[in-house]
PDB file of C-alpha atoms in Angstrom:
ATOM      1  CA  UNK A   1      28.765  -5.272  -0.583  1.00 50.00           C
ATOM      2  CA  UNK A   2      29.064  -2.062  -1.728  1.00 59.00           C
ATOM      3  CA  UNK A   3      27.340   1.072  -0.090  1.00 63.00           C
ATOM      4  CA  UNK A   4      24.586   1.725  -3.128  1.00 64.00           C
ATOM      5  CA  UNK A   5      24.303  -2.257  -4.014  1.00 85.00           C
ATOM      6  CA  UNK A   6      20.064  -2.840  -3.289  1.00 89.00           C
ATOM      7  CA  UNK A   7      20.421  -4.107   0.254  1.00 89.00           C
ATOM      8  CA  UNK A   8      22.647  -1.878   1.382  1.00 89.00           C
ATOM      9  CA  UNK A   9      19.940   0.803   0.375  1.00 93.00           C
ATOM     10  CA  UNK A  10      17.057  -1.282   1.249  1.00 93.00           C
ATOM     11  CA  UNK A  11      19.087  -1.046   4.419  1.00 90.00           C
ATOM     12  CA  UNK A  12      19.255   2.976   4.786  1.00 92.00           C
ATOM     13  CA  UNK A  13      15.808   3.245   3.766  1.00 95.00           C
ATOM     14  CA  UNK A  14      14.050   0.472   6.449  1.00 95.00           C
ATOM     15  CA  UNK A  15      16.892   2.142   9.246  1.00 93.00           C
ATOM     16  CA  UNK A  16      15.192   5.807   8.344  1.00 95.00           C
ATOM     17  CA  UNK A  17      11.752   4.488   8.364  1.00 96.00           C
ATOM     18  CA  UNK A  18      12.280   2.971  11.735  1.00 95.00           C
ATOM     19  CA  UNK A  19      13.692   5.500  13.488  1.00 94.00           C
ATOM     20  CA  UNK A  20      11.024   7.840  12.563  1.00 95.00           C
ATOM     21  CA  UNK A  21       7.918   5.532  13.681  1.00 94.00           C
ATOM     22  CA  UNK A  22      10.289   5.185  16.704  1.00 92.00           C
ATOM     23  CA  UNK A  23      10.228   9.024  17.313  1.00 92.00           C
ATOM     24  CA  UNK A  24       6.276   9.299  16.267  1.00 93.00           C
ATOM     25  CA  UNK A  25       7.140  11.240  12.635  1.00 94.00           C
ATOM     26  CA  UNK A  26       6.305  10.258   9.167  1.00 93.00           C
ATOM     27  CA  UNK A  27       9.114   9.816   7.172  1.00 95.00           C
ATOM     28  CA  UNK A  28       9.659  12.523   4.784  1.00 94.00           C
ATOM     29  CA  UNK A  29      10.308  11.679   1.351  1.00 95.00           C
ATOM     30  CA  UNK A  30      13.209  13.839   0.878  1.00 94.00           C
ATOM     31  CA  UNK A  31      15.190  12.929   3.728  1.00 94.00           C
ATOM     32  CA  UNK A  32      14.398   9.194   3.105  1.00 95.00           C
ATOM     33  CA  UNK A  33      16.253   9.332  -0.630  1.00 95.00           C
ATOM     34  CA  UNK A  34      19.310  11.653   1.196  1.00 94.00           C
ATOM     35  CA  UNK A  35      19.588   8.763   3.577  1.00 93.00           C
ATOM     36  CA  UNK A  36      19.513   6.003   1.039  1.00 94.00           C
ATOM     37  CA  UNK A  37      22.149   8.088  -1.209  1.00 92.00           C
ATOM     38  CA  UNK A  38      21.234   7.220  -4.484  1.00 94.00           C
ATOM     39  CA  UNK A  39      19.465   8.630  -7.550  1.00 93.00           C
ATOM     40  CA  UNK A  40      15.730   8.921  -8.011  1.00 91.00           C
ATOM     41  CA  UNK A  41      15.117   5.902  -9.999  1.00 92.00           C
ATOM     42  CA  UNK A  42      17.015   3.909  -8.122  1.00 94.00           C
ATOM     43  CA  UNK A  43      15.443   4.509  -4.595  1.00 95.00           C
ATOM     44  CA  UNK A  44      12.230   4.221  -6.910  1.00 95.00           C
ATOM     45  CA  UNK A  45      13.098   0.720  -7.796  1.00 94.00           C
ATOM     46  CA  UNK A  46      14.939  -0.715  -3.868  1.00 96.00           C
ATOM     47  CA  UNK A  47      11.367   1.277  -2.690  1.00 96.00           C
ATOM     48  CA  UNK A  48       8.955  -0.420  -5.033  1.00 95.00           C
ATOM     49  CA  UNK A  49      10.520  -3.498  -4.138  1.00 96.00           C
ATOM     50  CA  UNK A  50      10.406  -2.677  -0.415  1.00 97.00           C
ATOM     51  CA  UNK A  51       6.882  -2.296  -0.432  1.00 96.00           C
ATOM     52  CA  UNK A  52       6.057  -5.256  -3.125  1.00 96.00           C
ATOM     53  CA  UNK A  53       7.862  -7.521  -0.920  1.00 96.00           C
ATOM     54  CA  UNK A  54       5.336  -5.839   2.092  1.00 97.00           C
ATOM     55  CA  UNK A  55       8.165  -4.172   4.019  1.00 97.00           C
ATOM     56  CA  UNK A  56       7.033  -0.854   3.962  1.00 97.00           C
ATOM     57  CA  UNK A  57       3.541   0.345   3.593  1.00 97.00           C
ATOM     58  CA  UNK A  58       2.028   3.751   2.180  1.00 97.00           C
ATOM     59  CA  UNK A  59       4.571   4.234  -0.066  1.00 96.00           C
ATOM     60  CA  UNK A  60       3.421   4.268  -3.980  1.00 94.00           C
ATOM     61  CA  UNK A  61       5.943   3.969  -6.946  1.00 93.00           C
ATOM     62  CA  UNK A  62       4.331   5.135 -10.510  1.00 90.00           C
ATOM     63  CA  UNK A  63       5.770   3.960 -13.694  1.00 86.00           C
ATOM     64  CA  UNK A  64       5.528   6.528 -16.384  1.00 88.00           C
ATOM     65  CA  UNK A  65       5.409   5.897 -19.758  1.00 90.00           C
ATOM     66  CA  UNK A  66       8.646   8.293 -20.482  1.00 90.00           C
ATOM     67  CA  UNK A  67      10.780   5.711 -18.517  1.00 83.00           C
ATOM     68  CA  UNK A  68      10.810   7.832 -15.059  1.00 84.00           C
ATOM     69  CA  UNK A  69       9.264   6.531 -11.807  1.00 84.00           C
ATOM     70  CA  UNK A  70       7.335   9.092  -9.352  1.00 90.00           C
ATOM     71  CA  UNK A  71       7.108   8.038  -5.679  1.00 94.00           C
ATOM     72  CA  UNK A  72       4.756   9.090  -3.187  1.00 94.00           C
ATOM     73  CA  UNK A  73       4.542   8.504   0.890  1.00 95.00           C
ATOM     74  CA  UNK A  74       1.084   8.661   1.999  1.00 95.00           C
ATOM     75  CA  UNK A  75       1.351   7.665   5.576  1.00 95.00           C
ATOM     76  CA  UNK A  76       4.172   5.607   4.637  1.00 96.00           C
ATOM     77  CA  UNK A  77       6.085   3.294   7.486  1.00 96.00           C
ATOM     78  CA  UNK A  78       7.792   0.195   7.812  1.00 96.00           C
ATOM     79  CA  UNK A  79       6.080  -3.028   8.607  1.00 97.00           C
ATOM     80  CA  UNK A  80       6.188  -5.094  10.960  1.00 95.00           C
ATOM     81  CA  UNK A  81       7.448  -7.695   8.737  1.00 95.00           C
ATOM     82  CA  UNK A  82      10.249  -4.703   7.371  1.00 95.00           C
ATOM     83  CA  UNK A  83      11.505  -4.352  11.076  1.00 93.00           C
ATOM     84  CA  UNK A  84      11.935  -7.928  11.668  1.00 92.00           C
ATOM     85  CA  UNK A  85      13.631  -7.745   8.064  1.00 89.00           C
ATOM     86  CA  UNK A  86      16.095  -5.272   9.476  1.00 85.00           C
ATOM     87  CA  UNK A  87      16.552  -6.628  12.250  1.00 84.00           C
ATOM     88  CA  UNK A  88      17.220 -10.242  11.338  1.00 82.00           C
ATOM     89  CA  UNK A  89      18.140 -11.082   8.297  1.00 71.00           C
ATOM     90  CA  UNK A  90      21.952 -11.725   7.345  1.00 68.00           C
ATOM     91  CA  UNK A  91      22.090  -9.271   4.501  1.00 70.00           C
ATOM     92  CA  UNK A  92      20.513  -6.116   6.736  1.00 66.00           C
ATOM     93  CA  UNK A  93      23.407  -6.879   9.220  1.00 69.00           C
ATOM     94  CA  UNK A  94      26.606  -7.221   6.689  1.00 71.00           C
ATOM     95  CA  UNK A  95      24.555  -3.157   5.665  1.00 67.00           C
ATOM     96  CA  UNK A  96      24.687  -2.045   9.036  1.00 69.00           C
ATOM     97  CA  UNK A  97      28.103  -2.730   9.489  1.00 74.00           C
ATOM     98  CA  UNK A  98      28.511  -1.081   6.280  1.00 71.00           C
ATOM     99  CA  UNK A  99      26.858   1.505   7.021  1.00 67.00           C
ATOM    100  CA  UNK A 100      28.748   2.132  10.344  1.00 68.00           C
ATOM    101  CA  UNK A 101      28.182   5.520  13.012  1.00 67.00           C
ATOM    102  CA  UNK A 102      27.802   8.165  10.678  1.00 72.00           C
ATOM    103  CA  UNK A 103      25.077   6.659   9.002  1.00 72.00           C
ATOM    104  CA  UNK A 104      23.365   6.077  12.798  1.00 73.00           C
ATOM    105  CA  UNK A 105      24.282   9.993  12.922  1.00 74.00           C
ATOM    106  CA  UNK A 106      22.509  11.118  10.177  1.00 75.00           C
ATOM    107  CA  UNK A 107      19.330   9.332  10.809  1.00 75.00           C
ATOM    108  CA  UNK A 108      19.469  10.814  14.018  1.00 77.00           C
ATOM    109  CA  UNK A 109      19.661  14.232  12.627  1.00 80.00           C
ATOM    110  CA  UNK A 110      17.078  13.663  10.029  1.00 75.00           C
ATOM    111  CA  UNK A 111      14.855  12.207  12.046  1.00 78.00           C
ATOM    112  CA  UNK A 112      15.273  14.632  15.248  1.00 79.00           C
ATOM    113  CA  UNK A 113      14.400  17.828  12.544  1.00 80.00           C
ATOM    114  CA  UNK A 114      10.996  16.166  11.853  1.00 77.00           C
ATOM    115  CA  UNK A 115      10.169  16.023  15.489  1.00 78.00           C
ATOM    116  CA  UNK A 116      11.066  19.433  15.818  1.00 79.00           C
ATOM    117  CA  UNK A 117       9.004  20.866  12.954  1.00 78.00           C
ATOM    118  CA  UNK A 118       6.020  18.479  13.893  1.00 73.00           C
ATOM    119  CA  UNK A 119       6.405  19.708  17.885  1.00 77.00           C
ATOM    120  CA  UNK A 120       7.303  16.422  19.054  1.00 75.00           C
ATOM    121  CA  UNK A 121      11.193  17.755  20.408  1.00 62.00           C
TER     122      UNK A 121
END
């Protein structure tokens, strides 16, 4: 697996979206395509099919008719059914050891700057 094959980023983005419900935040759009590392239709697509597949929730993924993809986080989190995806399934682990400490660091930072700015620090 490599690091920007679709589970590995479906991966990156369900880890962000965690930690941030975790830490009371809303995930910041942003931050949440830095952490998955890839391009913007890309992290349109793994996120479409996140929240198709009822993973995440609030997130919206528009087709235009130019070929480009506009995504939206309105109140967006993981589900219940996206943590237990994380957390279980053989694919998310082979990602996290993929993904390895320095990932775990930079959710941390991400995450930890929305808690400051929202006065939850």
């Amino acid at each position: 697996m490599n690091r920007d094959d679709m589970p590995a980023v479906a991966y990156r983005i369900l880890r962000y979206m965690d930690a941030c419900q975790k830490r009371g935040v809303g995930p910041d759009k942003g931050q949440a395509r830095e952490a998955a590392g890839v391009a913007e239709p890309y992290f349109a697509a793994v996120l479409k099919s996140l929240s198709e597949s009822g993973r995440v929730s609030g997130v919206s993924v528009e087709d235009y008719i130019d070929g480009t993809s506009g995504v939206v986080f309105r109140g967006a989190r993981i589900t219940m059914d996206g943590a237990e995806y994380l957390c279980e399934n053989g694919t998310m682990a082979k990602a996290r050891a993929l993904m390895g400490v320095g990932f775990e660091a930079a959710v941390s930072t991400f995450v930890a700057a929305l808690a400051k700015a929202a006065g939850l620090a």
